[in-house]
Amino acid sequence: MAEFTLRLRRYLPESGEAAYWQDYTVELEPHRSVLEGILQVRAEQDGTVGIRCSCRAAICGSCGVRINDRAALACHTHLSAAAAGAKDGVIKVEPMGNMPVIKDLITDFEAVHWKKVRRVTPWLLPDGPPPEREYIVAHEAMVDVTQPMACIQCGACVSDCLSMEVDPEFIGPAALAKAYRFVGDPRDGQHFERLQDLAEDPHGIYDCTHCFNCIEACPKGVAPMSQIMRLRRLATADFQIDDRNNGKRHEQAFTELIEKYGTLFEAELLPRSYGGKFHPRALPELLRSLPAILKAVMRGKVTAMKALHHPKLPDQKRVREIFETVEGREQRYDLNLYISGYDDDADDDVPADAKAGDAKAEASA
Amino acid sequence: MSIKVAYWPGCVSRGFTPELHGSMAAIAPLLDIELVELDRAACSGAGVIQEHNQELADSLNARTFALAQQVDSATCMMNICSTCQGAQSESQERLDANSDYRDHVNETISREHGLRYRKGLDNKNFLWLLVEEIGLDELRSRVKRPLAGLKVGPFYGCYIVRPADRLGIDEERPRDRYLHQVIEALGGSVIDYAGVYKCCGFPIITMNREVSLQQAGRHLGDAIDADADCLVVPCPLCHLNLDLQQPLAERVIGRDLGMPVLHLPQLVGLALGLEPKELGMSRHVVRPTSVIDWSTAVVGASAP
């Protein structure tokens, strides 16, 4: 047995009182969960502590909270690990972020999470009349969506989403991962419509800043951000959806510039992301950026030379060949490690003791 | 003893933040780092090419890795851009995890003089190299002008701290604490504020400018409220949103900011005795007045 201090954030909105922290000490085996600690507090010390839970086995997704500033399932976090990661050894537990609090550690899923999930039409919309019996789908065709299917709707990714923190209207990681589950499903007949809807929404797939917080928060390996990137890939490369958010234009401009120059020609990227210097959308956007551009010129960050000319790499031809080879394939090759797994051996080329650069290994050989 | 690295500076450090590339070149000899620049390597994809075509980004990065492995007796590959680090680590994770995939990608890049990536490259951001290869004690011993009294807010950004597994962050290598450790080793005070591990918002600046600048503005404001003199960033893209765009972020959040933002090599250079101007600080949009005042005050104090 060991002693752990839990610092719980207490709050009852209808009381009119501000939220406050309250410390409790529990004695439990270190491998017990934070949830068990909180339940012991509730059973033995203070029956007014509010937390939602059910299965206690990381399956139902009810007990999402923030432990030491990070979203996690309380039932899936050992007391010992939580104490090790805590400042001064005190385990801080508070409700998840980006959602209103109902009481103490209980957040209002209806107000945010479920509303956003419903936003993406989370059911199958097949084309044509249903088959006489069941839909027959090839195994490989469904493997692709198993990652978003692993979601248990715990809201951890929603809690820690940094875009949603400043834009509450962002559809968000959980709902967009759910959207991919249908866009990737061969039985669904509305892939294009779904993608167009999510690409055109100002708070849709192009509102994700790529911060990886949802990947880090998810207890089930769903990697919502990776699903959002797949939605973007399908929307741009496959369906050529020319969205109003400049999502496709930006991706296309960036990729074309690297194909041409090898490194990024930044002065060209901005206007091209708005559709080119002469695109009707570009002028107002560029005017809005003008103060920043002028400052950059004044400070010598950007010179006229740099704005007009960008050198190609010495052997840019080689880079272009890579583009031609890969983009010329009939089908895109996306390796998903969630499905393929990792090689389990330290096989090939490098001796096991040479962790540093290969050259080092060669030098010592 | 000098450290030789296969050096990937990235695009932005030679583009809109030339002071980053310049300050790295200025401090390298002071730290006995020999930079062998990978001047034939292409963009890491920055997450954008990955979004367009994953295999394409992995192939470009495999080529860069292979070029780095050709640098004789290099300790490792080094970058000065977190975004490159993140994008390259993601490619490397796939390439290292699956030998069939690696062979497939190697076939594409081998058309160039039999170029081939061999699993297990060590690719480090300058921040990691500072702590793991040079060491905090050695760094401390080289400090000529301790950053005494300078209150520095670390801004890690995203690509260098998440996902922790992919980036090799664990108890043994607490890479998510390195900026804290380096600031302290240089003699400065660390300012903890809400934005330490948050996103600068840059990746969506062309897609959702309001939300992008709201993120930048909020973190800068939080740092001001926590009484920081300046922020330090290991990523030039964070620098673009936090410094170059700061006047626009002020308008979006309706608050005066004026928070100087330094690149990591600039902060190190200051402590190693270089002058703000030699480190390209005059090129920042937000004049690092507090930092310059601090440096002249220190010089004034130490004058006989």
PDB file of N, CA and C in Angstrom, chain A residues 162 165-166 202 206-211 213 216 232-233 245-246 250-251 262 264 266 288 299-301 306 313-315 318 325 327 329 333 335 342-343 347-350 355-359 362, chain B residues 11 15-16 19 40-43 50-52 54-55 63 69 71 75 93 97 99 102 104 108 111-112 116 118-120 158-159 162-164 198-199 203-204 206-209 214-215 283-285 287:
ATOM      1  N   LEU A 162      -6.339  21.992 -29.552  1.00  0.00           N
ATOM      2  CA  LEU A 162      -5.882  23.381 -29.427  1.00  0.00           C
ATOM      3  C   LEU A 162      -6.578  24.325 -30.404  1.00  0.00           C
ATOM      4  N   GLU A 165      -9.887  25.213 -28.755  1.00  0.00           N
ATOM      5  CA  GLU A 165      -9.686  26.116 -27.634  1.00  0.00           C
ATOM      6  C   GLU A 165      -9.942  27.574 -28.052  1.00  0.00           C
ATOM      7  N   VAL A 166      -9.558  27.922 -29.287  1.00  0.00           N
ATOM      8  CA  VAL A 166      -9.834  29.289 -29.745  1.00  0.00           C
ATOM      9  C   VAL A 166     -11.028  29.340 -30.699  1.00  0.00           C
ATOM     10  N   PRO A 202     -15.988  26.444 -42.879  1.00  0.00           N
ATOM     11  CA  PRO A 202     -14.835  27.205 -42.362  1.00  0.00           C
ATOM     12  C   PRO A 202     -14.289  26.610 -41.058  1.00  0.00           C
ATOM     13  N   TYR A 206     -10.062  21.947 -42.619  1.00  0.00           N
ATOM     14  CA  TYR A 206      -8.917  22.862 -42.744  1.00  0.00           C
ATOM     15  C   TYR A 206      -8.736  23.751 -41.519  1.00  0.00           C
ATOM     16  N   ASP A 207      -9.470  23.466 -40.460  1.00  0.00           N
ATOM     17  CA  ASP A 207      -9.329  24.232 -39.221  1.00  0.00           C
ATOM     18  C   ASP A 207      -8.375  23.522 -38.247  1.00  0.00           C
ATOM     19  N   CYS A 208      -7.893  22.348 -38.631  1.00  0.00           N
ATOM     20  CA  CYS A 208      -6.974  21.589 -37.761  1.00  0.00           C
ATOM     21  C   CYS A 208      -5.562  22.114 -37.955  1.00  0.00           C
ATOM     22  N   THR A 209      -4.880  22.450 -36.851  1.00  0.00           N
ATOM     23  CA  THR A 209      -3.530  23.029 -36.991  1.00  0.00           C
ATOM     24  C   THR A 209      -2.416  21.998 -36.926  1.00  0.00           C
ATOM     25  N   HIS A 210      -2.761  20.701 -36.852  1.00  0.00           N
ATOM     26  CA  HIS A 210      -1.667  19.744 -36.943  1.00  0.00           C
ATOM     27  C   HIS A 210      -0.842  19.709 -35.668  1.00  0.00           C
ATOM     28  N   CYS A 211      -1.483  19.855 -34.516  1.00  0.00           N
ATOM     29  CA  CYS A 211      -0.698  20.012 -33.284  1.00  0.00           C
ATOM     30  C   CYS A 211      -0.425  18.690 -32.588  1.00  0.00           C
ATOM     31  N   ASN A 213      -2.046  17.019 -30.533  1.00  0.00           N
ATOM     32  CA  ASN A 213      -2.554  16.834 -29.175  1.00  0.00           C
ATOM     33  C   ASN A 213      -3.582  15.702 -29.104  1.00  0.00           C
ATOM     34  N   GLU A 216      -1.938  12.351 -29.082  1.00  0.00           N
ATOM     35  CA  GLU A 216      -1.333  12.100 -27.778  1.00  0.00           C
ATOM     36  C   GLU A 216      -2.395  11.754 -26.727  1.00  0.00           C
ATOM     37  N   ARG A 232      -8.382  15.176 -45.865  1.00  0.00           N
ATOM     38  CA  ARG A 232      -7.844  16.222 -46.744  1.00  0.00           C
ATOM     39  C   ARG A 232      -7.270  15.608 -48.021  1.00  0.00           C
ATOM     40  N   ARG A 233      -6.554  14.500 -47.865  1.00  0.00           N
ATOM     41  CA  ARG A 233      -5.924  13.851 -49.019  1.00  0.00           C
ATOM     42  C   ARG A 233      -6.991  13.438 -50.026  1.00  0.00           C
ATOM     43  N   ASN A 245     -11.789  27.574 -48.427  1.00  0.00           N
ATOM     44  CA  ASN A 245     -10.829  27.853 -47.350  1.00  0.00           C
ATOM     45  C   ASN A 245      -9.378  27.835 -47.823  1.00  0.00           C
ATOM     46  N   ASN A 246      -9.165  27.672 -49.106  1.00  0.00           N
ATOM     47  CA  ASN A 246      -7.818  27.601 -49.688  1.00  0.00           C
ATOM     48  C   ASN A 246      -7.079  26.325 -49.311  1.00  0.00           C
ATOM     49  N   HIS A 250      -3.630  25.661 -51.176  1.00  0.00           N
ATOM     50  CA  HIS A 250      -2.402  25.724 -50.396  1.00  0.00           C
ATOM     51  C   HIS A 250      -1.580  24.453 -50.583  1.00  0.00           C
ATOM     52  N   GLU A 251      -2.253  23.321 -50.478  1.00  0.00           N
ATOM     53  CA  GLU A 251      -1.548  22.047 -50.610  1.00  0.00           C
ATOM     54  C   GLU A 251      -0.937  21.909 -52.010  1.00  0.00           C
ATOM     55  N   GLY A 262      12.538  22.291 -55.195  1.00  0.00           N
ATOM     56  CA  GLY A 262      13.180  21.411 -54.206  1.00  0.00           C
ATOM     57  C   GLY A 262      13.042  21.923 -52.788  1.00  0.00           C
ATOM     58  N   LEU A 264      11.337  25.374 -50.388  1.00  0.00           N
ATOM     59  CA  LEU A 264      10.145  26.208 -50.449  1.00  0.00           C
ATOM     60  C   LEU A 264      10.438  27.645 -50.873  1.00  0.00           C
ATOM     61  N   GLU A 266       9.000  30.765 -50.484  1.00  0.00           N
ATOM     62  CA  GLU A 266       7.931  31.277 -49.619  1.00  0.00           C
ATOM     63  C   GLU A 266       7.174  32.453 -50.224  1.00  0.00           C
ATOM     64  N   ARG A 288      -4.445  42.200 -46.696  1.00  0.00           N
ATOM     65  CA  ARG A 288      -4.486  42.019 -45.250  1.00  0.00           C
ATOM     66  C   ARG A 288      -3.122  41.597 -44.697  1.00  0.00           C
ATOM     67  N   ARG A 299      12.760  45.227 -42.336  1.00  0.00           N
ATOM     68  CA  ARG A 299      13.761  44.647 -41.442  1.00  0.00           C
ATOM     69  C   ARG A 299      14.809  43.828 -42.194  1.00  0.00           C
ATOM     70  N   GLY A 300      14.658  43.743 -43.506  1.00  0.00           N
ATOM     71  CA  GLY A 300      15.648  42.995 -44.276  1.00  0.00           C
ATOM     72  C   GLY A 300      15.466  41.486 -44.207  1.00  0.00           C
ATOM     73  N   LYS A 301      14.314  41.046 -43.718  1.00  0.00           N
ATOM     74  CA  LYS A 301      14.010  39.618 -43.716  1.00  0.00           C
ATOM     75  C   LYS A 301      13.776  39.150 -45.151  1.00  0.00           C
ATOM     76  N   LYS A 306      14.978  38.109 -53.098  1.00  0.00           N
ATOM     77  CA  LYS A 306      14.412  36.882 -52.538  1.00  0.00           C
ATOM     78  C   LYS A 306      12.941  36.708 -52.918  1.00  0.00           C
ATOM     79  N   LEU A 313      17.453  23.521 -56.420  1.00  0.00           N
ATOM     80  CA  LEU A 313      18.519  22.700 -55.852  1.00  0.00           C
ATOM     81  C   LEU A 313      19.503  22.326 -56.958  1.00  0.00           C
ATOM     82  N   PRO A 314      20.771  22.079 -56.597  1.00  0.00           N
ATOM     83  CA  PRO A 314      21.770  21.734 -57.606  1.00  0.00           C
ATOM     84  C   PRO A 314      21.333  20.573 -58.510  1.00  0.00           C
ATOM     85  N   ASP A 315      20.727  19.546 -57.921  1.00  0.00           N
ATOM     86  CA  ASP A 315      20.254  18.463 -58.799  1.00  0.00           C
ATOM     87  C   ASP A 315      18.759  18.249 -58.621  1.00  0.00           C
ATOM     88  N   ARG A 318      16.698  15.275 -59.902  1.00  0.00           N
ATOM     89  CA  ARG A 318      16.513  14.049 -59.113  1.00  0.00           C
ATOM     90  C   ARG A 318      15.242  14.124 -58.275  1.00  0.00           C
ATOM     91  N   THR A 325       7.887   9.535 -60.361  1.00  0.00           N
ATOM     92  CA  THR A 325       7.708   8.113 -60.036  1.00  0.00           C
ATOM     93  C   THR A 325       6.523   7.906 -59.100  1.00  0.00           C
ATOM     94  N   GLU A 327       4.090  10.043 -58.036  1.00  0.00           N
ATOM     95  CA  GLU A 327       2.781  10.549 -58.457  1.00  0.00           C
ATOM     96  C   GLU A 327       2.265   9.812 -59.693  1.00  0.00           C
ATOM     97  N   ARG A 329       2.160   6.620 -59.979  1.00  0.00           N
ATOM     98  CA  ARG A 329       1.611   5.299 -59.638  1.00  0.00           C
ATOM     99  C   ARG A 329       0.099   5.283 -59.836  1.00  0.00           C
ATOM    100  N   TYR A 333       0.145   4.784 -52.267  1.00  0.00           N
ATOM    101  CA  TYR A 333       0.586   3.777 -51.298  1.00  0.00           C
ATOM    102  C   TYR A 333       0.673   4.461 -49.934  1.00  0.00           C
ATOM    103  N   LEU A 335       1.110   3.728 -46.145  1.00  0.00           N
ATOM    104  CA  LEU A 335       1.391   2.727 -45.117  1.00  0.00           C
ATOM    105  C   LEU A 335       0.806   3.204 -43.807  1.00  0.00           C
ATOM    106  N   TYR A 342       4.644  -3.106 -36.653  1.00  0.00           N
ATOM    107  CA  TYR A 342       6.068  -2.805 -36.795  1.00  0.00           C
ATOM    108  C   TYR A 342       6.847  -4.102 -36.985  1.00  0.00           C
ATOM    109  N   ASP A 343       7.906  -4.055 -37.760  1.00  0.00           N
ATOM    110  CA  ASP A 343       8.817  -5.202 -37.850  1.00  0.00           C
ATOM    111  C   ASP A 343       9.271  -5.506 -36.433  1.00  0.00           C
ATOM    112  N   ASP A 347      16.292  -6.164 -37.627  1.00  0.00           N
ATOM    113  CA  ASP A 347      16.936  -6.827 -38.770  1.00  0.00           C
ATOM    114  C   ASP A 347      18.132  -6.101 -39.338  1.00  0.00           C
ATOM    115  N   ASP A 348      18.107  -5.858 -40.455  1.00  0.00           N
ATOM    116  CA  ASP A 348      19.080  -5.515 -41.466  1.00  0.00           C
ATOM    117  C   ASP A 348      20.278  -4.680 -41.141  1.00  0.00           C
ATOM    118  N   ASP A 349      20.400  -3.728 -41.974  1.00  0.00           N
ATOM    119  CA  ASP A 349      21.627  -3.056 -42.366  1.00  0.00           C
ATOM    120  C   ASP A 349      22.539  -2.546 -41.258  1.00  0.00           C
ATOM    121  N   VAL A 350      21.970  -2.115 -40.147  1.00  0.00           N
ATOM    122  CA  VAL A 350      22.816  -1.435 -39.178  1.00  0.00           C
ATOM    123  C   VAL A 350      23.098  -2.348 -37.988  1.00  0.00           C
ATOM    124  N   LYS A 355      23.585   3.155 -32.904  1.00  0.00           N
ATOM    125  CA  LYS A 355      22.323   3.897 -32.887  1.00  0.00           C
ATOM    126  C   LYS A 355      22.466   5.236 -33.580  1.00  0.00           C
ATOM    127  N   ALA A 356      23.675   5.778 -33.544  1.00  0.00           N
ATOM    128  CA  ALA A 356      23.908   7.084 -34.145  1.00  0.00           C
ATOM    129  C   ALA A 356      23.951   6.937 -35.661  1.00  0.00           C
ATOM    130  N   GLY A 357      24.407   7.981 -36.324  1.00  0.00           N
ATOM    131  CA  GLY A 357      24.437   7.979 -37.773  1.00  0.00           C
ATOM    132  C   GLY A 357      25.209   6.773 -38.289  1.00  0.00           C
ATOM    133  N   ASP A 358      24.780   6.320 -39.446  1.00  0.00           N
ATOM    134  CA  ASP A 358      25.427   5.155 -40.038  1.00  0.00           C
ATOM    135  C   ASP A 358      26.901   5.378 -40.274  1.00  0.00           C
ATOM    136  N   ALA A 359      27.197   6.611 -40.686  1.00  0.00           N
ATOM    137  CA  ALA A 359      28.567   6.930 -41.035  1.00  0.00           C
ATOM    138  C   ALA A 359      29.486   6.587 -39.868  1.00  0.00           C
ATOM    139  N   GLU A 362      30.217   3.009 -39.818  1.00  0.00           N
ATOM    140  CA  GLU A 362      31.200   2.653 -40.832  1.00  0.00           C
ATOM    141  C   GLU A 362      32.609   3.018 -40.374  1.00  0.00           C
TER     142      GLU A 362
ATOM    143  N   CYS B  11      13.975  25.007 -45.115  1.00  0.00           N
ATOM    144  CA  CYS B  11      13.730  26.066 -46.109  1.00  0.00           C
ATOM    145  C   CYS B  11      13.572  27.426 -45.448  1.00  0.00           C
ATOM    146  N   GLY B  15      14.967  31.246 -45.776  1.00  0.00           N
ATOM    147  CA  GLY B  15      13.997  32.088 -46.470  1.00  0.00           C
ATOM    148  C   GLY B  15      13.603  33.282 -45.625  1.00  0.00           C
ATOM    149  N   PHE B  16      12.439  33.171 -44.985  1.00  0.00           N
ATOM    150  CA  PHE B  16      11.904  34.326 -44.260  1.00  0.00           C
ATOM    151  C   PHE B  16      12.479  34.516 -42.858  1.00  0.00           C
ATOM    152  N   GLU B  19      17.847  35.060 -40.158  1.00  0.00           N
ATOM    153  CA  GLU B  19      18.622  35.243 -38.927  1.00  0.00           C
ATOM    154  C   GLU B  19      18.800  33.925 -38.174  1.00  0.00           C
ATOM    155  N   ARG B  40      21.958  19.523 -51.114  1.00  0.00           N
ATOM    156  CA  ARG B  40      21.197  18.924 -52.218  1.00  0.00           C
ATOM    157  C   ARG B  40      19.848  18.398 -51.751  1.00  0.00           C
ATOM    158  N   ALA B  41      19.621  18.427 -50.416  1.00  0.00           N
ATOM    159  CA  ALA B  41      18.398  17.820 -49.876  1.00  0.00           C
ATOM    160  C   ALA B  41      17.184  18.710 -50.118  1.00  0.00           C
ATOM    161  N   ALA B  42      16.008  18.066 -50.206  1.00  0.00           N
ATOM    162  CA  ALA B  42      14.761  18.787 -50.487  1.00  0.00           C
ATOM    163  C   ALA B  42      13.942  18.970 -49.213  1.00  0.00           C
ATOM    164  N   CYS B  43      12.925  19.781 -49.345  1.00  0.00           N
ATOM    165  CA  CYS B  43      11.983  20.074 -48.268  1.00  0.00           C
ATOM    166  C   CYS B  43      11.465  18.794 -47.597  1.00  0.00           C
ATOM    167  N   GLN B  50       2.908  15.435 -47.000  1.00  0.00           N
ATOM    168  CA  GLN B  50       2.385  14.206 -46.382  1.00  0.00           C
ATOM    169  C   GLN B  50       0.876  14.118 -46.600  1.00  0.00           C
ATOM    170  N   GLU B  51       0.237  15.277 -46.479  1.00  0.00           N
ATOM    171  CA  GLU B  51      -1.204  15.365 -46.614  1.00  0.00           C
ATOM    172  C   GLU B  51      -1.604  15.094 -48.060  1.00  0.00           C
ATOM    173  N   HIS B  52      -0.739  15.476 -48.976  1.00  0.00           N
ATOM    174  CA  HIS B  52      -0.998  15.304 -50.402  1.00  0.00           C
ATOM    175  C   HIS B  52      -0.717  13.859 -50.819  1.00  0.00           C
ATOM    176  N   GLN B  54       1.561  10.627 -48.969  1.00  0.00           N
ATOM    177  CA  GLN B  54       2.459  10.184 -47.902  1.00  0.00           C
ATOM    178  C   GLN B  54       3.742   9.561 -48.436  1.00  0.00           C
ATOM    179  N   GLU B  55       3.601   8.732 -49.456  1.00  0.00           N
ATOM    180  CA  GLU B  55       4.787   8.051 -49.990  1.00  0.00           C
ATOM    181  C   GLU B  55       5.760   9.052 -50.607  1.00  0.00           C
ATOM    182  N   ARG B  63      15.524  10.224 -49.133  1.00  0.00           N
ATOM    183  CA  ARG B  63      16.654  10.722 -49.917  1.00  0.00           C
ATOM    184  C   ARG B  63      17.550  11.607 -49.052  1.00  0.00           C
ATOM    185  N   GLN B  69      23.566  10.066 -44.478  1.00  0.00           N
ATOM    186  CA  GLN B  69      24.366   8.888 -44.133  1.00  0.00           C
ATOM    187  C   GLN B  69      25.645   8.813 -44.950  1.00  0.00           C
ATOM    188  N   VAL B  71      27.596  11.396 -45.232  1.00  0.00           N
ATOM    189  CA  VAL B  71      28.554  12.317 -44.626  1.00  0.00           C
ATOM    190  C   VAL B  71      29.469  11.516 -43.709  1.00  0.00           C
ATOM    191  N   THR B  75      28.362  12.540 -36.393  1.00  0.00           N
ATOM    192  CA  THR B  75      27.746  12.013 -35.175  1.00  0.00           C
ATOM    193  C   THR B  75      26.275  11.706 -35.438  1.00  0.00           C
ATOM    194  N   GLU B  93       9.774   6.921 -38.974  1.00  0.00           N
ATOM    195  CA  GLU B  93       9.067   5.888 -38.221  1.00  0.00           C
ATOM    196  C   GLU B  93       8.525   4.819 -39.172  1.00  0.00           C
ATOM    197  N   ALA B  97      10.047   1.034 -39.557  1.00  0.00           N
ATOM    198  CA  ALA B  97       9.143   0.023 -39.000  1.00  0.00           C
ATOM    199  C   ALA B  97       8.903  -1.137 -39.954  1.00  0.00           C
ATOM    200  N   SER B  99      10.281  -3.186 -43.385  1.00  0.00           N
ATOM    201  CA  SER B  99      11.380  -3.338 -44.348  1.00  0.00           C
ATOM    202  C   SER B  99      10.873  -3.402 -45.793  1.00  0.00           C
ATOM    203  N   ARG B 102      10.424   0.120 -46.785  1.00  0.00           N
ATOM    204  CA  ARG B 102      11.735   0.760 -46.942  1.00  0.00           C
ATOM    205  C   ARG B 102      12.352   0.362 -48.291  1.00  0.00           C
ATOM    206  N   HIS B 104      10.788  -0.576 -50.924  1.00  0.00           N
ATOM    207  CA  HIS B 104       9.963   0.057 -51.958  1.00  0.00           C
ATOM    208  C   HIS B 104      10.406   1.510 -52.176  1.00  0.00           C
ATOM    209  N   THR B 108      12.838   3.763 -55.354  1.00  0.00           N
ATOM    210  CA  THR B 108      12.601   5.055 -56.004  1.00  0.00           C
ATOM    211  C   THR B 108      13.838   5.945 -55.933  1.00  0.00           C
ATOM    212  N   ARG B 111      17.623   5.381 -57.945  1.00  0.00           N
ATOM    213  CA  ARG B 111      17.943   5.771 -59.335  1.00  0.00           C
ATOM    214  C   ARG B 111      19.014   6.849 -59.359  1.00  0.00           C
ATOM    215  N   GLU B 112      19.171   7.521 -58.207  1.00  0.00           N
ATOM    216  CA  GLU B 112      20.209   8.552 -58.122  1.00  0.00           C
ATOM    217  C   GLU B 112      21.472   7.910 -57.559  1.00  0.00           C
ATOM    218  N   ARG B 116      20.631   4.994 -51.067  1.00  0.00           N
ATOM    219  CA  ARG B 116      19.830   4.038 -50.319  1.00  0.00           C
ATOM    220  C   ARG B 116      19.809   4.440 -48.849  1.00  0.00           C
ATOM    221  N   ARG B 118      19.524   3.480 -45.048  1.00  0.00           N
ATOM    222  CA  ARG B 118      19.642   2.340 -44.146  1.00  0.00           C
ATOM    223  C   ARG B 118      19.006   2.688 -42.811  1.00  0.00           C
ATOM    224  N   LYS B 119      18.168   1.805 -42.332  1.00  0.00           N
ATOM    225  CA  LYS B 119      17.418   1.987 -41.092  1.00  0.00           C
ATOM    226  C   LYS B 119      18.292   2.473 -39.925  1.00  0.00           C
ATOM    227  N   GLY B 120      17.718   3.333 -39.086  1.00  0.00           N
ATOM    228  CA  GLY B 120      18.381   3.682 -37.832  1.00  0.00           C
ATOM    229  C   GLY B 120      19.146   4.987 -37.816  1.00  0.00           C
ATOM    230  N   CYS B 158       4.689  22.222 -31.422  1.00  0.00           N
ATOM    231  CA  CYS B 158       4.080  20.894 -31.459  1.00  0.00           C
ATOM    232  C   CYS B 158       5.017  19.800 -31.933  1.00  0.00           C
ATOM    233  N   TYR B 159       5.634  20.041 -33.080  1.00  0.00           N
ATOM    234  CA  TYR B 159       6.329  18.978 -33.806  1.00  0.00           C
ATOM    235  C   TYR B 159       7.500  18.361 -33.050  1.00  0.00           C
ATOM    236  N   ARG B 162       5.375  16.195 -29.692  1.00  0.00           N
ATOM    237  CA  ARG B 162       4.278  15.237 -29.870  1.00  0.00           C
ATOM    238  C   ARG B 162       4.393  14.560 -31.229  1.00  0.00           C
ATOM    239  N   PRO B 163       4.068  13.301 -31.363  1.00  0.00           N
ATOM    240  CA  PRO B 163       3.773  12.350 -30.290  1.00  0.00           C
ATOM    241  C   PRO B 163       5.068  11.918 -29.579  1.00  0.00           C
ATOM    242  N   ALA B 164       4.981  11.770 -28.268  1.00  0.00           N
ATOM    243  CA  ALA B 164       6.165  11.521 -27.447  1.00  0.00           C
ATOM    244  C   ALA B 164       6.899  10.238 -27.856  1.00  0.00           C
ATOM    245  N   LYS B 198       1.810  24.712 -26.410  1.00  0.00           N
ATOM    246  CA  LYS B 198       0.677  24.869 -27.319  1.00  0.00           C
ATOM    247  C   LYS B 198       1.124  25.160 -28.747  1.00  0.00           C
ATOM    248  N   CYS B 199       0.127  25.326 -29.613  1.00  0.00           N
ATOM    249  CA  CYS B 199       0.407  25.474 -31.042  1.00  0.00           C
ATOM    250  C   CYS B 199       0.398  26.949 -31.428  1.00  0.00           C
ATOM    251  N   PRO B 203       0.218  26.571 -39.174  1.00  0.00           N
ATOM    252  CA  PRO B 203      -0.195  25.714 -40.294  1.00  0.00           C
ATOM    253  C   PRO B 203      -1.516  26.113 -40.954  1.00  0.00           C
ATOM    254  N   ILE B 204      -2.386  26.863 -40.253  1.00  0.00           N
ATOM    255  CA  ILE B 204      -3.649  27.216 -40.918  1.00  0.00           C
ATOM    256  C   ILE B 204      -3.739  28.715 -41.228  1.00  0.00           C
ATOM    257  N   THR B 206      -3.135  30.337 -43.883  1.00  0.00           N
ATOM    258  CA  THR B 206      -3.790  30.660 -45.160  1.00  0.00           C
ATOM    259  C   THR B 206      -5.217  30.097 -45.228  1.00  0.00           C
ATOM    260  N   MET B 207      -5.566  29.228 -44.286  1.00  0.00           N
ATOM    261  CA  MET B 207      -6.883  28.602 -44.334  1.00  0.00           C
ATOM    262  C   MET B 207      -7.889  29.224 -43.359  1.00  0.00           C
ATOM    263  N   ASN B 208      -7.407  29.565 -42.192  1.00  0.00           N
ATOM    264  CA  ASN B 208      -8.297  30.184 -41.204  1.00  0.00           C
ATOM    265  C   ASN B 208      -7.468  31.160 -40.376  1.00  0.00           C
ATOM    266  N   ARG B 209      -7.238  32.316 -40.977  1.00  0.00           N
ATOM    267  CA  ARG B 209      -6.340  33.301 -40.425  1.00  0.00           C
ATOM    268  C   ARG B 209      -6.728  33.757 -39.018  1.00  0.00           C
ATOM    269  N   GLN B 214      -5.388  34.041 -33.508  1.00  0.00           N
ATOM    270  CA  GLN B 214      -5.893  34.003 -32.129  1.00  0.00           C
ATOM    271  C   GLN B 214      -5.012  33.114 -31.263  1.00  0.00           C
ATOM    272  N   GLN B 215      -4.561  32.006 -31.858  1.00  0.00           N
ATOM    273  CA  GLN B 215      -3.686  31.116 -31.082  1.00  0.00           C
ATOM    274  C   GLN B 215      -2.382  31.829 -30.759  1.00  0.00           C
ATOM    275  N   ARG B 283      16.676  41.916 -37.392  1.00  0.00           N
ATOM    276  CA  ARG B 283      15.764  41.496 -38.465  1.00  0.00           C
ATOM    277  C   ARG B 283      14.395  41.082 -37.952  1.00  0.00           C
ATOM    278  N   HIS B 284      14.214  41.055 -36.658  1.00  0.00           N
ATOM    279  CA  HIS B 284      12.907  40.664 -36.134  1.00  0.00           C
ATOM    280  C   HIS B 284      11.889  41.779 -36.339  1.00  0.00           C
ATOM    281  N   VAL B 285      10.649  41.399 -36.503  1.00  0.00           N
ATOM    282  CA  VAL B 285       9.595  42.394 -36.655  1.00  0.00           C
ATOM    283  C   VAL B 285       9.338  43.081 -35.310  1.00  0.00           C
ATOM    284  N   ARG B 287      10.921  44.338 -32.237  1.00  0.00           N
ATOM    285  CA  ARG B 287      12.293  44.627 -31.812  1.00  0.00           C
ATOM    286  C   ARG B 287      12.535  44.029 -30.434  1.00  0.00           C
TER     287      ARG B 287
END
